[in-house]
Amino acid sequence: MADTTKHLMAALVLAGLPGIALAQAGANEPAGPADQEGILVEGQRAMPAPARETARAVVRNTGLVRGDRPIARWRERLCIDVIGIEPAAREMVAQRIADYAETLELEARTDQSCQTNVSVAFTFGAAALVEKVRIRKPKQFREVPAYHADVVFGEAAPVRAWYRTEWRDRNGRAAGGIQPASVTVGGVSWSGEMPNKDDAPITTGISKSRVQTDATRSIEAAMIIVDRDLAAGYRVDEIADLITLLALAELYPREFDPESNSILSLFETPNSELRGGMSRCDRVLLDELYALPAARTSRVQRGALVKALADVPDCSAG
């Protein structure tokens, strides 16, 4: 399938979407006297203040860490469904998500053999579709932060995403207080479970640690909608990388900086300007996210992400 997609990518164009074409996507210290016994001191290299501050701003802007809630990430198998584009493009987008998920040691399927929990819809009039969902099932948006509401519900965003998460105990077992919820609009289905109270997990563990928590958060579903009119002219391979990043992490960006070294700012640059897909910064963010212990406070998790990103020139440069 990968070889077939590679050969098609240079020539295929999304059905009914003119302009969006598939594309292939320290200085050395002087030596001491020979007879002088050296003392080896091991430690961590201090992060330069500008790199640390930039990394902190990057982490804050992603919306991964909000308040004192631990970061959410996938624990269950991803069942990916992409609709609204022609088959070769649909297969490429779904497979790109699955391939990256597997590098994070997540199981992923694209053959619709399981219940969809990653829904990607290419559509005309994305804002109208979102409004239909909000009217029928407003609770589906209960986790969208206020600062990101204009992106999800407004008219201007070429790509918008939202998530459903679940509280679990430190061992990954579902916490109590769960009620079912589902929605189907325009052929896009999204069903599963939601906590019955905002940020109020019911768990059965006791932790006296200041860094370990009894409660963790798991991504249960992700919905990503691409407005075909607003995305016209952008390469599908780069859009697929953006979708992959949004599918694998609960991201509610605070702003979209055209100077940022992240695929999140894809649509802040002209469609004739190639961004090169996911940046190293994006990849380190995902890799570190899934390397973090889940049962840790948000402060500890934020610090680990900042430390990882501060060492990446690709992050500190943008």
Coordinates of C-alpha atoms in Angstrom, one line a residue:
M1 CA 0.0 0.0 0.0
A2 CA 2.8 2.4 0.8
D3 CA 4.5 1.9 -2.6
T4 CA 1.2 2.4 -4.4
T5 CA 0.5 5.6 -2.4
K6 CA 4.0 6.9 -3.2
H7 CA 3.5 6.5 -6.9
L8 CA 0.1 8.2 -6.8
M9 CA 1.0 11.1 -4.6
A10 CA 2.6 13.2 -7.3
A11 CA -0.3 13.0 -9.7
L12 CA -3.6 12.6 -7.8
V13 CA -5.8 15.5 -6.8
L14 CA -8.5 15.3 -4.1
A15 CA -11.8 14.7 -5.8
G16 CA -13.7 17.9 -6.2
L17 CA -11.0 20.0 -4.4
P18 CA -9.0 22.0 -7.0
G19 CA -5.6 23.0 -5.8
I20 CA -5.1 20.3 -3.1
A21 CA -2.8 17.8 -4.6
L22 CA -1.3 14.7 -3.1
A23 CA 2.4 15.2 -2.7
Q24 CA 5.3 13.1 -1.5
A25 CA 5.5 13.9 1.1
G26 CA 31.0 23.7 25.2
A27 CA 34.6 24.5 24.5
N28 CA 37.3 22.0 25.2
E29 CA 38.9 22.6 28.6
P30 CA 42.8 22.6 28.7
A31 CA 44.3 19.4 30.0
G32 CA 45.6 19.5 33.5
P33 CA 49.1 18.3 34.6
A34 CA 49.7 14.7 33.9
D35 CA 50.4 13.8 37.5
Q36 CA 47.3 15.6 38.8
E37 CA 44.4 13.3 39.7
G38 CA 41.1 14.4 38.1
I39 CA 37.8 14.5 39.9
L40 CA 34.8 13.6 37.7
V41 CA 31.6 15.4 38.6
E42 CA 28.6 14.1 36.8
G43 CA 25.4 16.2 36.4
Q44 CA 22.9 17.6 34.0
R45 CA 23.8 20.4 31.6
A46 CA 22.0 23.5 32.5
M47 CA 19.5 24.6 29.9
P48 CA 20.2 28.1 28.4
A49 CA 17.5 30.5 29.7
P50 CA 16.3 31.5 26.3
A51 CA 15.8 27.9 25.2
R52 CA 14.0 27.0 28.4
E53 CA 11.7 30.0 28.1
T54 CA 10.9 29.3 24.4
A55 CA 10.2 25.6 25.2
R56 CA 7.9 26.6 28.1
A57 CA 6.0 28.9 25.7
V58 CA 5.8 26.1 23.1
V59 CA 4.3 23.7 25.7
R60 CA 1.9 26.3 27.0
N61 CA 0.7 27.1 23.5
T62 CA -0.2 23.5 22.6
G63 CA -2.8 23.4 25.4
L64 CA -1.6 20.0 26.4
V65 CA -1.2 21.1 30.1
R66 CA -4.1 23.1 31.4
G67 CA -4.4 23.7 35.1
D68 CA -3.7 20.8 37.4
R69 CA -5.1 18.1 35.2
P70 CA -2.6 15.4 34.1
I71 CA -2.0 15.2 30.3
A72 CA -4.3 13.0 28.4
R73 CA -3.0 10.4 25.9
W74 CA -4.2 7.3 24.1
R75 CA -4.3 4.0 25.9
E76 CA -6.7 2.0 23.8
R77 CA -6.4 0.9 20.2
L78 CA -7.0 3.6 17.6
C79 CA -9.7 2.9 15.1
I80 CA -9.3 5.4 12.3
D81 CA -11.9 6.5 9.7
V82 CA -11.4 9.1 7.1
I83 CA -14.2 10.4 4.9
G84 CA -14.9 13.1 2.3
I85 CA -11.9 12.5 0.0
E86 CA -11.2 10.1 -2.8
P87 CA -9.9 6.6 -1.8
A88 CA -6.2 7.0 -2.4
A89 CA -6.0 10.2 -0.4
R90 CA -8.2 8.7 2.3
E91 CA -6.0 5.7 2.6
M92 CA -2.8 7.8 2.8
V93 CA -4.2 10.0 5.6
A94 CA -5.4 7.1 7.7
Q95 CA -2.2 5.1 7.2
R96 CA -0.1 8.1 8.2
I97 CA -1.9 8.3 11.5
A98 CA -1.6 4.6 12.0
D99 CA 2.1 4.4 11.1
Y100 CA 3.0 7.2 13.6
A101 CA 0.8 5.7 16.3
E102 CA 2.8 2.4 16.0
T103 CA 6.0 4.2 16.5
L104 CA 4.5 5.3 19.9
E105 CA 3.7 1.6 20.6
L106 CA 0.0 2.2 20.1
E107 CA -2.2 -0.3 18.2
A108 CA -4.0 1.3 15.3
R109 CA -6.4 0.0 12.6
T110 CA -7.6 1.6 9.4
D111 CA -9.8 -1.2 8.1
Q112 CA -13.0 -0.3 10.0
S113 CA -12.8 -3.6 11.9
C114 CA -13.4 -1.9 15.2
Q115 CA -15.5 1.0 16.4
T116 CA -14.2 4.3 15.2
N117 CA -12.6 6.6 17.8
V118 CA -10.5 8.8 15.4
S119 CA -12.9 10.4 12.9
V120 CA -11.4 12.6 10.2
A121 CA -13.9 14.4 7.9
F122 CA -13.1 16.4 4.8
T123 CA -16.1 18.5 4.1
F124 CA -17.4 21.8 2.6
G125 CA -18.8 24.1 5.2
A126 CA -17.1 22.7 8.3
A127 CA -18.5 25.4 10.6
A128 CA -22.1 24.3 9.6
L129 CA -21.3 20.7 10.4
V130 CA -19.8 21.5 13.8
E131 CA -22.9 23.6 14.6
K132 CA -25.2 20.7 13.7
V133 CA -23.2 18.5 16.1
R134 CA -23.3 21.1 18.8
I135 CA -27.1 21.5 18.5
R136 CA -27.7 17.8 18.7
K137 CA -25.0 16.8 21.3
P138 CA -23.6 19.9 23.0
K139 CA -21.9 17.8 25.6
Q140 CA -19.5 16.5 22.9
F141 CA -17.8 19.9 23.2
R142 CA -17.7 20.1 27.0
E143 CA -13.9 19.8 27.1
V144 CA -13.1 22.5 24.5
P145 CA -11.4 25.3 26.5
A146 CA -13.0 28.8 26.2
Y147 CA -9.9 30.3 24.6
H148 CA -10.1 27.7 21.7
A149 CA -13.9 28.1 21.1
D150 CA -13.4 30.4 18.1
V151 CA -11.3 27.8 16.3
V152 CA -13.8 25.0 16.8
F153 CA -17.0 26.9 16.3
G154 CA -15.9 29.9 14.1
E155 CA -15.9 30.2 10.3
A156 CA -12.2 30.7 9.7
A157 CA -10.3 27.6 10.8
P158 CA -9.3 25.2 7.9
V159 CA -8.8 22.4 10.4
R160 CA -10.6 22.0 13.8
A161 CA -10.3 19.2 16.3
W162 CA -11.8 18.3 19.7
Y163 CA -11.6 15.3 22.0
R164 CA -13.3 13.2 24.5
T165 CA -11.2 12.1 27.4
E166 CA -11.8 9.8 30.3
W167 CA -10.5 9.7 33.9
R168 CA -8.7 6.5 34.9
D169 CA -6.9 5.3 37.9
R170 CA -3.1 5.2 38.0
N171 CA -3.2 1.6 36.6
G172 CA -5.3 2.6 33.6
R173 CA -8.6 1.2 34.8
A174 CA -11.7 3.3 34.1
A175 CA -12.7 5.6 37.0
G176 CA -16.3 5.5 38.2
G177 CA -19.0 7.9 37.3
I178 CA -19.2 7.2 33.5
Q179 CA -22.2 7.7 31.3
P180 CA -22.6 6.8 27.6
A181 CA -22.8 9.4 24.9
S182 CA -22.9 9.2 21.1
V183 CA -23.6 11.3 18.0
T184 CA -24.0 10.7 14.3
V185 CA -24.2 13.7 11.9
G186 CA -23.7 13.5 8.1
G187 CA -22.3 10.0 8.2
V188 CA -19.8 10.9 10.9
S189 CA -20.2 8.7 14.0
W190 CA -18.7 9.3 17.4
S191 CA -19.7 7.2 20.4
G192 CA -18.3 6.1 23.7
E193 CA -18.4 7.3 27.3
M194 CA -17.9 10.6 29.1
P195 CA -17.3 11.4 32.8
N196 CA -20.5 12.5 34.6
K197 CA -18.8 15.5 36.2
D198 CA -16.2 18.0 35.0
D199 CA -12.7 17.0 36.3
A200 CA -14.2 14.9 39.1
P201 CA -12.8 11.3 38.7
I202 CA -13.8 8.6 41.2
T203 CA -10.7 6.5 41.8
T204 CA -9.7 3.9 44.4
G205 CA -6.1 4.6 45.1
I206 CA -4.2 6.5 47.7
S207 CA -1.0 8.4 46.9
K208 CA 1.0 10.5 49.4
S209 CA 3.5 11.5 46.7
R210 CA 3.8 15.1 45.6
V211 CA 4.6 14.0 42.0
Q212 CA 2.5 10.8 41.6
T213 CA -1.3 11.0 41.3
D214 CA -4.1 8.5 41.7
A215 CA -5.9 9.8 38.6
T216 CA -4.8 9.8 35.0
R217 CA -6.5 10.9 31.8
S218 CA -7.0 8.9 28.6
I219 CA -8.1 10.1 25.1
E220 CA -11.2 8.1 24.2
A221 CA -12.1 9.8 20.9
A222 CA -10.8 12.5 18.6
M223 CA -12.8 14.3 15.9
I224 CA -10.9 16.3 13.2
I225 CA -12.7 18.2 10.5
V226 CA -11.0 19.8 7.5
D227 CA -12.8 22.5 5.6
R228 CA -12.1 21.7 1.9
D229 CA -12.7 25.3 0.8
L230 CA -10.4 26.8 3.4
A231 CA -7.7 24.1 2.8
A232 CA -7.7 24.5 -0.9
G233 CA -4.2 24.7 -2.4
Y234 CA -2.4 23.1 0.5
R235 CA -0.6 19.8 -0.1
V236 CA -2.5 16.8 1.3
D237 CA 0.7 15.2 2.7
E238 CA 1.3 18.2 4.9
I239 CA -2.4 18.3 5.9
A240 CA -2.0 14.6 6.8
D241 CA 0.9 15.4 9.1
L242 CA -1.2 18.1 10.8
I243 CA -4.0 15.7 11.2
T244 CA -1.7 13.0 12.6
L245 CA -0.4 15.4 15.3
L246 CA -3.9 16.4 16.2
A247 CA -5.1 12.8 16.3
L248 CA -2.4 11.6 18.6
A249 CA -2.4 14.4 21.2
E250 CA -5.1 16.4 22.9
L251 CA -4.1 19.7 21.4
Y252 CA -6.0 23.0 21.8
P253 CA -3.4 25.6 20.5
R254 CA -3.7 29.0 22.0
E255 CA -2.4 30.8 18.9
F256 CA -1.0 30.0 15.5
D257 CA 2.3 31.7 14.9
P258 CA 3.6 31.7 11.2
E259 CA 7.1 31.8 12.6
S260 CA 6.6 28.7 14.7
N261 CA 8.5 25.5 13.9
S262 CA 5.3 23.4 14.0
I263 CA 2.9 21.9 11.6
L264 CA 0.2 23.4 13.8
S265 CA 0.9 26.7 11.9
L266 CA 0.5 25.2 8.5
F267 CA -2.3 27.5 7.5
E268 CA -0.6 30.6 8.7
T269 CA 1.8 30.3 5.7
P270 CA 0.9 30.7 2.0
N271 CA -0.1 27.5 0.4
S272 CA 2.8 27.8 -2.1
E273 CA 5.3 27.6 0.8
L274 CA 6.2 24.1 1.9
R275 CA 6.7 23.5 5.6
G276 CA 8.1 20.1 5.2
G277 CA 5.5 18.3 7.3
M278 CA 6.0 17.6 11.0
S279 CA 9.0 19.4 12.4
R280 CA 11.5 17.8 14.7
C281 CA 9.9 19.8 17.5
D282 CA 6.5 18.2 16.8
R283 CA 8.0 14.7 16.8
V284 CA 9.9 15.3 20.0
L285 CA 6.7 16.6 21.6
L286 CA 4.8 13.4 20.6
D287 CA 7.6 11.1 21.6
E288 CA 8.1 12.7 25.0
L289 CA 4.4 12.8 25.6
Y290 CA 4.2 9.0 25.3
A291 CA 7.4 8.5 27.3
L292 CA 6.0 10.4 30.3
P293 CA 4.7 8.4 33.3
A294 CA 0.9 8.9 33.2
A295 CA 0.4 9.1 36.9
R296 CA 2.2 12.3 37.5
T297 CA 1.1 15.8 38.3
S298 CA 0.7 18.3 35.5
R299 CA 3.6 20.3 36.9
V300 CA 6.0 17.3 36.6
Q301 CA 4.7 16.5 33.1
R302 CA 5.0 20.1 32.0
G303 CA 8.6 20.2 33.3
A304 CA 9.5 17.0 31.4
L305 CA 8.1 18.4 28.1
V306 CA 9.9 21.7 28.6
K307 CA 13.2 19.9 29.3
A308 CA 12.9 17.7 26.2
L309 CA 12.0 20.6 23.9
A310 CA 14.6 23.0 25.2
D311 CA 17.3 20.6 23.8
V312 CA 15.7 20.8 20.3
P313 CA 17.1 23.7 18.2
D314 CA 14.1 23.3 15.9
C315 CA 11.8 24.4 18.8
S316 CA 13.9 27.1 20.3
A317 CA 14.4 28.7 16.9
G318 CA 10.7 29.4 16.3

